[in-house]
PDB file of C-alpha atoms in Angstrom:
ATOM      1  CA  UNK A   1       0.000   0.000   0.000  1.00  0.00           C
ATOM      2  CA  UNK A   2       1.051   3.591  -0.521  1.00  0.00           C
ATOM      3  CA  UNK A   3       3.266   5.171   2.098  1.00  0.00           C
ATOM      4  CA  UNK A   4       3.044   8.522   3.813  1.00  0.00           C
ATOM      5  CA  UNK A   5       2.922  11.362   1.294  1.00  0.00           C
ATOM      6  CA  UNK A   6       4.119  14.843   2.137  1.00  0.00           C
ATOM      7  CA  UNK A   7       3.734  17.824  -0.145  1.00  0.00           C
ATOM      8  CA  UNK A   8       5.466  19.859  -1.246  1.00  0.00           C
ATOM      9  CA  UNK A   9       8.950  18.330  -1.005  1.00  0.00           C
ATOM     10  CA  UNK A  10      10.691  21.694  -1.078  1.00  0.00           C
ATOM     11  CA  UNK A  11       9.547  25.173  -0.196  1.00  0.00           C
ATOM     12  CA  UNK A  12      11.225  28.563  -0.062  1.00  0.00           C
ATOM     13  CA  UNK A  13       9.482  31.329   1.846  1.00  0.00           C
ATOM     14  CA  UNK A  14      10.326  34.825   3.014  1.00  0.00           C
ATOM     15  CA  UNK A  15      10.429  35.908   6.631  1.00  0.00           C
ATOM     16  CA  UNK A  16       7.024  37.023   7.853  1.00  0.00           C
ATOM     17  CA  UNK A  17       5.094  34.863   5.419  1.00  0.00           C
ATOM     18  CA  UNK A  18       3.060  31.865   6.395  1.00  0.00           C
ATOM     19  CA  UNK A  19       3.226  28.339   5.036  1.00  0.00           C
ATOM     20  CA  UNK A  20       1.032  25.250   4.961  1.00  0.00           C
ATOM     21  CA  UNK A  21       2.411  21.740   4.663  1.00  0.00           C
ATOM     22  CA  UNK A  22       0.359  18.681   3.850  1.00  0.00           C
ATOM     23  CA  UNK A  23       0.553  15.054   4.916  1.00  0.00           C
ATOM     24  CA  UNK A  24      -1.484  12.116   3.660  1.00  0.00           C
ATOM     25  CA  UNK A  25      -1.111   9.108   5.983  1.00  0.00           C
ATOM     26  CA  UNK A  26      -1.178   5.468   5.059  1.00  0.00           C
ATOM     27  CA  UNK A  27      -4.685   4.352   4.211  1.00  0.00           C
ATOM     28  CA  UNK A  28      -6.478   3.266   7.385  1.00  0.00           C
ATOM     29  CA  UNK A  29      -4.101   5.097   9.700  1.00  0.00           C
ATOM     30  CA  UNK A  30      -5.843   7.590  11.946  1.00  0.00           C
ATOM     31  CA  UNK A  31      -2.938   9.082  13.871  1.00  0.00           C
ATOM     32  CA  UNK A  32      -0.664  11.696  12.324  1.00  0.00           C
ATOM     33  CA  UNK A  33       2.311  13.271  14.063  1.00  0.00           C
ATOM     34  CA  UNK A  34       4.590  16.082  12.970  1.00  0.00           C
ATOM     35  CA  UNK A  35       8.269  16.518  13.737  1.00  0.00           C
ATOM     36  CA  UNK A  36      10.762  19.260  13.014  1.00  0.00           C
ATOM     37  CA  UNK A  37      14.339  18.299  12.191  1.00  0.00           C
ATOM     38  CA  UNK A  38      17.176  20.813  12.321  1.00  0.00           C
ATOM     39  CA  UNK A  39      20.952  20.360  12.595  1.00  0.00           C
ATOM     40  CA  UNK A  40      21.015  22.210  15.896  1.00  0.00           C
ATOM     41  CA  UNK A  41      17.984  20.812  17.696  1.00  0.00           C
ATOM     42  CA  UNK A  42      17.628  17.422  16.039  1.00  0.00           C
ATOM     43  CA  UNK A  43      14.222  15.796  15.788  1.00  0.00           C
ATOM     44  CA  UNK A  44      11.564  17.504  17.855  1.00  0.00           C
ATOM     45  CA  UNK A  45       7.915  16.584  18.283  1.00  0.00           C
ATOM     46  CA  UNK A  46       5.441  19.232  17.174  1.00  0.00           C
ATOM     47  CA  UNK A  47       1.996  17.685  17.663  1.00  0.00           C
ATOM     48  CA  UNK A  48      -0.140  14.620  17.089  1.00  0.00           C
ATOM     49  CA  UNK A  49      -3.664  14.342  15.732  1.00  0.00           C
ATOM     50  CA  UNK A  50      -6.115  11.499  15.962  1.00  0.00           C
ATOM     51  CA  UNK A  51      -9.624  11.569  14.555  1.00  0.00           C
ATOM     52  CA  UNK A  52      -9.395  15.300  13.903  1.00  0.00           C
ATOM     53  CA  UNK A  53      -8.373  16.067  17.502  1.00  0.00           C
ATOM     54  CA  UNK A  54      -5.000  17.204  18.734  1.00  0.00           C
ATOM     55  CA  UNK A  55      -3.969  14.725  21.398  1.00  0.00           C
ATOM     56  CA  UNK A  56      -0.484  15.871  22.208  1.00  0.00           C
ATOM     57  CA  UNK A  57       1.607  18.944  21.616  1.00  0.00           C
ATOM     58  CA  UNK A  58       5.299  19.684  21.852  1.00  0.00           C
ATOM     59  CA  UNK A  59       7.032  22.829  23.070  1.00  0.00           C
ATOM     60  CA  UNK A  60       6.654  25.073  20.063  1.00  0.00           C
ATOM     61  CA  UNK A  61       5.211  28.591  19.897  1.00  0.00           C
ATOM     62  CA  UNK A  62       1.644  29.209  18.856  1.00  0.00           C
ATOM     63  CA  UNK A  63       2.824  30.151  15.372  1.00  0.00           C
ATOM     64  CA  UNK A  64       2.898  26.424  14.730  1.00  0.00           C
ATOM     65  CA  UNK A  65      -0.521  24.903  14.327  1.00  0.00           C
ATOM     66  CA  UNK A  66      -2.120  21.941  12.672  1.00  0.00           C
ATOM     67  CA  UNK A  67      -5.322  20.233  11.855  1.00  0.00           C
ATOM     68  CA  UNK A  68      -6.603  16.919  10.666  1.00  0.00           C
ATOM     69  CA  UNK A  69      -9.441  16.248   8.289  1.00  0.00           C
ATOM     70  CA  UNK A  70     -12.055  13.521   8.357  1.00  0.00           C
ATOM     71  CA  UNK A  71     -10.044  11.479   5.846  1.00  0.00           C
ATOM     72  CA  UNK A  72      -7.067  11.625   8.266  1.00  0.00           C
ATOM     73  CA  UNK A  73      -5.041  13.909   6.024  1.00  0.00           C
ATOM     74  CA  UNK A  74      -3.265  16.524   8.062  1.00  0.00           C
ATOM     75  CA  UNK A  75      -1.888  19.983   7.505  1.00  0.00           C
ATOM     76  CA  UNK A  76       0.456  22.032   9.564  1.00  0.00           C
ATOM     77  CA  UNK A  77       0.732  25.776   9.338  1.00  0.00           C
ATOM     78  CA  UNK A  78       3.489  28.099  10.390  1.00  0.00           C
ATOM     79  CA  UNK A  79       2.647  31.781  10.532  1.00  0.00           C
ATOM     80  CA  UNK A  80       5.019  34.740  10.609  1.00  0.00           C
ATOM     81  CA  UNK A  81       7.965  32.679   9.472  1.00  0.00           C
ATOM     82  CA  UNK A  82      11.362  33.211  11.058  1.00  0.00           C
ATOM     83  CA  UNK A  83      14.764  32.213   9.740  1.00  0.00           C
ATOM     84  CA  UNK A  84      14.968  29.607  12.508  1.00  0.00           C
ATOM     85  CA  UNK A  85      11.948  27.808  11.109  1.00  0.00           C
ATOM     86  CA  UNK A  86      14.092  26.519   8.260  1.00  0.00           C
ATOM     87  CA  UNK A  87      14.017  22.779   8.738  1.00  0.00           C
ATOM     88  CA  UNK A  88      12.924  19.426   7.437  1.00  0.00           C
ATOM     89  CA  UNK A  89       9.356  18.814   8.561  1.00  0.00           C
ATOM     90  CA  UNK A  90       8.458  15.166   8.883  1.00  0.00           C
ATOM     91  CA  UNK A  91       5.050  13.619   9.151  1.00  0.00           C
ATOM     92  CA  UNK A  92       4.461  10.163  10.600  1.00  0.00           C
ATOM     93  CA  UNK A  93       1.353   8.022  10.534  1.00  0.00           C
ATOM     94  CA  UNK A  94       0.179   5.218  12.760  1.00  0.00           C
ATOM     95  CA  UNK A  95      -2.974   3.147  12.939  1.00  0.00           C
ATOM     96  CA  UNK A  96      -3.999   4.412  16.326  1.00  0.00           C
ATOM     97  CA  UNK A  97      -0.855   5.670  18.045  1.00  0.00           C
ATOM     98  CA  UNK A  98      -2.107   4.233  21.300  1.00  0.00           C
ATOM     99  CA  UNK A  99       1.025   2.302  22.057  1.00  0.00           C
ATOM    100  CA  UNK A 100      -0.342  -1.086  21.224  1.00  0.00           C
ATOM    101  CA  UNK A 101       2.310  -3.628  20.438  1.00  0.00           C
ATOM    102  CA  UNK A 102       1.151  -4.133  16.909  1.00  0.00           C
ATOM    103  CA  UNK A 103       0.732  -0.526  16.108  1.00  0.00           C
ATOM    104  CA  UNK A 104       3.276   1.724  17.622  1.00  0.00           C
ATOM    105  CA  UNK A 105       5.769   1.795  14.781  1.00  0.00           C
ATOM    106  CA  UNK A 106       5.248   5.113  13.145  1.00  0.00           C
ATOM    107  CA  UNK A 107       5.839   5.316   9.386  1.00  0.00           C
ATOM    108  CA  UNK A 108       7.483   8.517   8.264  1.00  0.00           C
ATOM    109  CA  UNK A 109       7.130  10.422   5.043  1.00  0.00           C
ATOM    110  CA  UNK A 110      10.070  11.857   3.087  1.00  0.00           C
ATOM    111  CA  UNK A 111       9.496  15.278   4.578  1.00  0.00           C
ATOM    112  CA  UNK A 112       9.112  18.858   3.398  1.00  0.00           C
ATOM    113  CA  UNK A 113      12.291  20.904   3.302  1.00  0.00           C
ATOM    114  CA  UNK A 114      11.362  24.470   4.256  1.00  0.00           C
ATOM    115  CA  UNK A 115      13.846  27.261   3.698  1.00  0.00           C
ATOM    116  CA  UNK A 116      13.082  30.705   5.080  1.00  0.00           C
ATOM    117  CA  UNK A 117      15.040  33.577   3.531  1.00  0.00           C
TER     118      UNK A 117
ATOM    119  CA  UNK B   1      10.559  13.157  31.194  1.00  0.00           C
ATOM    120  CA  UNK B   2      11.772  10.710  28.601  1.00  0.00           C
ATOM    121  CA  UNK B   3      15.151  11.125  26.955  1.00  0.00           C
ATOM    122  CA  UNK B   4      17.543   9.268  24.693  1.00  0.00           C
ATOM    123  CA  UNK B   5      21.307   9.459  24.560  1.00  0.00           C
ATOM    124  CA  UNK B   6      23.371   8.351  21.608  1.00  0.00           C
ATOM    125  CA  UNK B   7      26.918   8.925  22.802  1.00  0.00           C
ATOM    126  CA  UNK B   8      28.604   8.465  19.421  1.00  0.00           C
ATOM    127  CA  UNK B   9      28.071  11.301  16.968  1.00  0.00           C
ATOM    128  CA  UNK B  10      30.205   9.744  14.240  1.00  0.00           C
ATOM    129  CA  UNK B  11      31.343   6.168  13.693  1.00  0.00           C
ATOM    130  CA  UNK B  12      33.522   4.858  10.879  1.00  0.00           C
ATOM    131  CA  UNK B  13      33.782   1.155  10.128  1.00  0.00           C
ATOM    132  CA  UNK B  14      35.262  -0.860   7.297  1.00  0.00           C
ATOM    133  CA  UNK B  15      32.957  -2.739   4.993  1.00  0.00           C
ATOM    134  CA  UNK B  16      32.481  -6.248   6.291  1.00  0.00           C
ATOM    135  CA  UNK B  17      33.265  -5.301   9.870  1.00  0.00           C
ATOM    136  CA  UNK B  18      30.765  -5.609  12.692  1.00  0.00           C
ATOM    137  CA  UNK B  19      28.848  -2.624  13.980  1.00  0.00           C
ATOM    138  CA  UNK B  20      27.356  -1.599  17.304  1.00  0.00           C
ATOM    139  CA  UNK B  21      25.586   1.706  17.817  1.00  0.00           C
ATOM    140  CA  UNK B  22      24.859   2.660  21.397  1.00  0.00           C
ATOM    141  CA  UNK B  23      21.604   3.983  22.785  1.00  0.00           C
ATOM    142  CA  UNK B  24      20.662   4.743  26.379  1.00  0.00           C
ATOM    143  CA  UNK B  25      17.221   5.878  27.378  1.00  0.00           C
ATOM    144  CA  UNK B  26      15.437   7.359  30.327  1.00  0.00           C
ATOM    145  CA  UNK B  27      11.785   6.512  30.781  1.00  0.00           C
ATOM    146  CA  UNK B  28       9.591   6.072  33.808  1.00  0.00           C
ATOM    147  CA  UNK B  29       7.769   2.964  32.720  1.00  0.00           C
ATOM    148  CA  UNK B  30       8.231   0.153  30.264  1.00  0.00           C
ATOM    149  CA  UNK B  31       9.505   1.862  27.157  1.00  0.00           C
ATOM    150  CA  UNK B  32       8.739   1.286  23.549  1.00  0.00           C
ATOM    151  CA  UNK B  33      12.075   1.539  21.732  1.00  0.00           C
ATOM    152  CA  UNK B  34      12.879   2.098  18.099  1.00  0.00           C
ATOM    153  CA  UNK B  35      15.756   2.409  15.712  1.00  0.00           C
ATOM    154  CA  UNK B  36      15.328   4.464  12.548  1.00  0.00           C
ATOM    155  CA  UNK B  37      17.725   5.117   9.680  1.00  0.00           C
ATOM    156  CA  UNK B  38      17.845   8.252   7.559  1.00  0.00           C
ATOM    157  CA  UNK B  39      19.650   8.712   4.259  1.00  0.00           C
ATOM    158  CA  UNK B  40      20.529  12.270   3.164  1.00  0.00           C
ATOM    159  CA  UNK B  41      17.469  14.305   2.281  1.00  0.00           C
ATOM    160  CA  UNK B  42      15.120  11.469   3.112  1.00  0.00           C
ATOM    161  CA  UNK B  43      12.639  10.599   5.814  1.00  0.00           C
ATOM    162  CA  UNK B  44      13.107   8.041   8.543  1.00  0.00           C
ATOM    163  CA  UNK B  45      12.888   4.331   7.887  1.00  0.00           C
ATOM    164  CA  UNK B  46      12.042   2.006  10.750  1.00  0.00           C
ATOM    165  CA  UNK B  47      14.701  -0.669  11.284  1.00  0.00           C
ATOM    166  CA  UNK B  48      13.196  -2.395  14.296  1.00  0.00           C
ATOM    167  CA  UNK B  49      11.126  -1.850  17.403  1.00  0.00           C
ATOM    168  CA  UNK B  50      10.794  -3.324  20.878  1.00  0.00           C
ATOM    169  CA  UNK B  51       7.592  -3.451  22.882  1.00  0.00           C
ATOM    170  CA  UNK B  52       7.885  -6.464  25.138  1.00  0.00           C
ATOM    171  CA  UNK B  53       8.904 -10.084  25.172  1.00  0.00           C
ATOM    172  CA  UNK B  54      12.153 -11.323  23.725  1.00  0.00           C
ATOM    173  CA  UNK B  55      14.816  -8.735  24.451  1.00  0.00           C
ATOM    174  CA  UNK B  56      16.699  -9.502  21.240  1.00  0.00           C
ATOM    175  CA  UNK B  57      14.842  -7.936  18.343  1.00  0.00           C
ATOM    176  CA  UNK B  58      15.474  -8.664  14.689  1.00  0.00           C
ATOM    177  CA  UNK B  59      14.919  -5.968  12.109  1.00  0.00           C
ATOM    178  CA  UNK B  60      15.327  -5.279   8.441  1.00  0.00           C
ATOM    179  CA  UNK B  61      18.592  -5.184   6.509  1.00  0.00           C
ATOM    180  CA  UNK B  62      20.241  -7.646   8.890  1.00  0.00           C
ATOM    181  CA  UNK B  63      20.088  -5.373  11.942  1.00  0.00           C
ATOM    182  CA  UNK B  64      19.276  -6.496  15.456  1.00  0.00           C
ATOM    183  CA  UNK B  65      19.029  -4.757  18.818  1.00  0.00           C
ATOM    184  CA  UNK B  66      19.085  -5.943  22.393  1.00  0.00           C
ATOM    185  CA  UNK B  67      17.019  -4.390  25.157  1.00  0.00           C
ATOM    186  CA  UNK B  68      18.793  -4.389  28.520  1.00  0.00           C
ATOM    187  CA  UNK B  69      16.555  -2.993  31.209  1.00  0.00           C
ATOM    188  CA  UNK B  70      19.263  -3.037  33.883  1.00  0.00           C
ATOM    189  CA  UNK B  71      21.477  -0.837  31.736  1.00  0.00           C
ATOM    190  CA  UNK B  72      18.670   1.233  30.175  1.00  0.00           C
ATOM    191  CA  UNK B  73      20.183   0.432  26.817  1.00  0.00           C
ATOM    192  CA  UNK B  74      18.975  -0.588  23.394  1.00  0.00           C
ATOM    193  CA  UNK B  75      22.085  -1.023  21.255  1.00  0.00           C
ATOM    194  CA  UNK B  76      21.874  -1.681  17.536  1.00  0.00           C
ATOM    195  CA  UNK B  77      24.130  -4.290  15.969  1.00  0.00           C
ATOM    196  CA  UNK B  78      24.993  -5.716  12.592  1.00  0.00           C
ATOM    197  CA  UNK B  79      27.511  -8.520  12.086  1.00  0.00           C
ATOM    198  CA  UNK B  80      28.806  -7.353   8.709  1.00  0.00           C
ATOM    199  CA  UNK B  81      28.362  -3.818   7.432  1.00  0.00           C
ATOM    200  CA  UNK B  82      27.750  -3.027   3.762  1.00  0.00           C
ATOM    201  CA  UNK B  83      28.705   0.236   2.072  1.00  0.00           C
ATOM    202  CA  UNK B  84      24.997   0.973   1.581  1.00  0.00           C
ATOM    203  CA  UNK B  85      24.532   1.104   5.356  1.00  0.00           C
ATOM    204  CA  UNK B  86      26.200   4.507   5.466  1.00  0.00           C
ATOM    205  CA  UNK B  87      23.519   6.829   6.844  1.00  0.00           C
ATOM    206  CA  UNK B  88      22.384   8.448  10.063  1.00  0.00           C
ATOM    207  CA  UNK B  89      20.838   6.261  12.720  1.00  0.00           C
ATOM    208  CA  UNK B  90      18.377   7.430  15.333  1.00  0.00           C
ATOM    209  CA  UNK B  91      17.256   5.713  18.494  1.00  0.00           C
ATOM    210  CA  UNK B  92      13.863   6.737  19.855  1.00  0.00           C
ATOM    211  CA  UNK B  93      11.719   6.055  22.888  1.00  0.00           C
ATOM    212  CA  UNK B  94       7.970   6.370  23.314  1.00  0.00           C
ATOM    213  CA  UNK B  95       5.090   4.755  25.020  1.00  0.00           C
ATOM    214  CA  UNK B  96       2.163   4.977  27.336  1.00  0.00           C
ATOM    215  CA  UNK B  97      -0.233   6.402  24.823  1.00  0.00           C
ATOM    216  CA  UNK B  98       1.614   9.659  24.704  1.00  0.00           C
ATOM    217  CA  UNK B  99       1.943   9.252  20.989  1.00  0.00           C
ATOM    218  CA  UNK B 100       5.206  11.103  21.056  1.00  0.00           C
ATOM    219  CA  UNK B 101       8.606   9.794  20.099  1.00  0.00           C
ATOM    220  CA  UNK B 102      11.687  11.275  21.709  1.00  0.00           C
ATOM    221  CA  UNK B 103      14.751  10.882  19.536  1.00  0.00           C
ATOM    222  CA  UNK B 104      18.425  10.778  20.266  1.00  0.00           C
ATOM    223  CA  UNK B 105      20.765  13.125  18.450  1.00  0.00           C
ATOM    224  CA  UNK B 106      21.716  10.467  15.955  1.00  0.00           C
ATOM    225  CA  UNK B 107      24.885   8.613  14.975  1.00  0.00           C
ATOM    226  CA  UNK B 108      26.372   9.246  11.565  1.00  0.00           C
ATOM    227  CA  UNK B 109      27.798   6.031  10.149  1.00  0.00           C
ATOM    228  CA  UNK B 110      30.556   6.121   7.550  1.00  0.00           C
ATOM    229  CA  UNK B 111      31.608   2.918   5.818  1.00  0.00           C
ATOM    230  CA  UNK B 112      35.109   2.663   4.413  1.00  0.00           C
ATOM    231  CA  UNK B 113      35.597   0.435   1.393  1.00  0.00           C
TER     232      UNK B 113
END
């Protein structure tokens, strides 16, 4: 079956602009998580959605937001972009994300490389 | 709070040599542990995962990892490294329905031919 699809793959934005990234999870998966990867901070958890509800949130400012649609597709939005937001943004999907033994291996997409200039 | 330590930032091995990447974790309950691999410009690929049961876990590409609760470790091993194994490797911990993975800082593996 198809994997996790993230669009676009690359994005260049100017400081102060806003950006929306998209993630389509594996068919049947209902949990979508977002991570930010930078050389300085490594991989950091942004938030997780399940059945259109945010269940968990990392330590990021309110400029970072997300949502999930009824088909489990998710978007994340970053407003008022800063240079430090340049990063690889990774989306991961899981059937339920509840920690069950058969489920808890998240599958990651290839990411969206965001460059803020 | 959960945390993961990967003490080796860079490791270089010769092709055909054995490999062990170290991972230590901190977690208040029984952890779910993972190893992921990332090639340049790509996402993360799951190598293996541990939830419970047998402490020696087999994964893809000939990798295995051993969970040692007494040492809070989950080291990744491969008996014979191939040049295509050159990549960055991440250990991660999660669990308890928190739906959040905490990653280590990664180990960059270089394979000499």
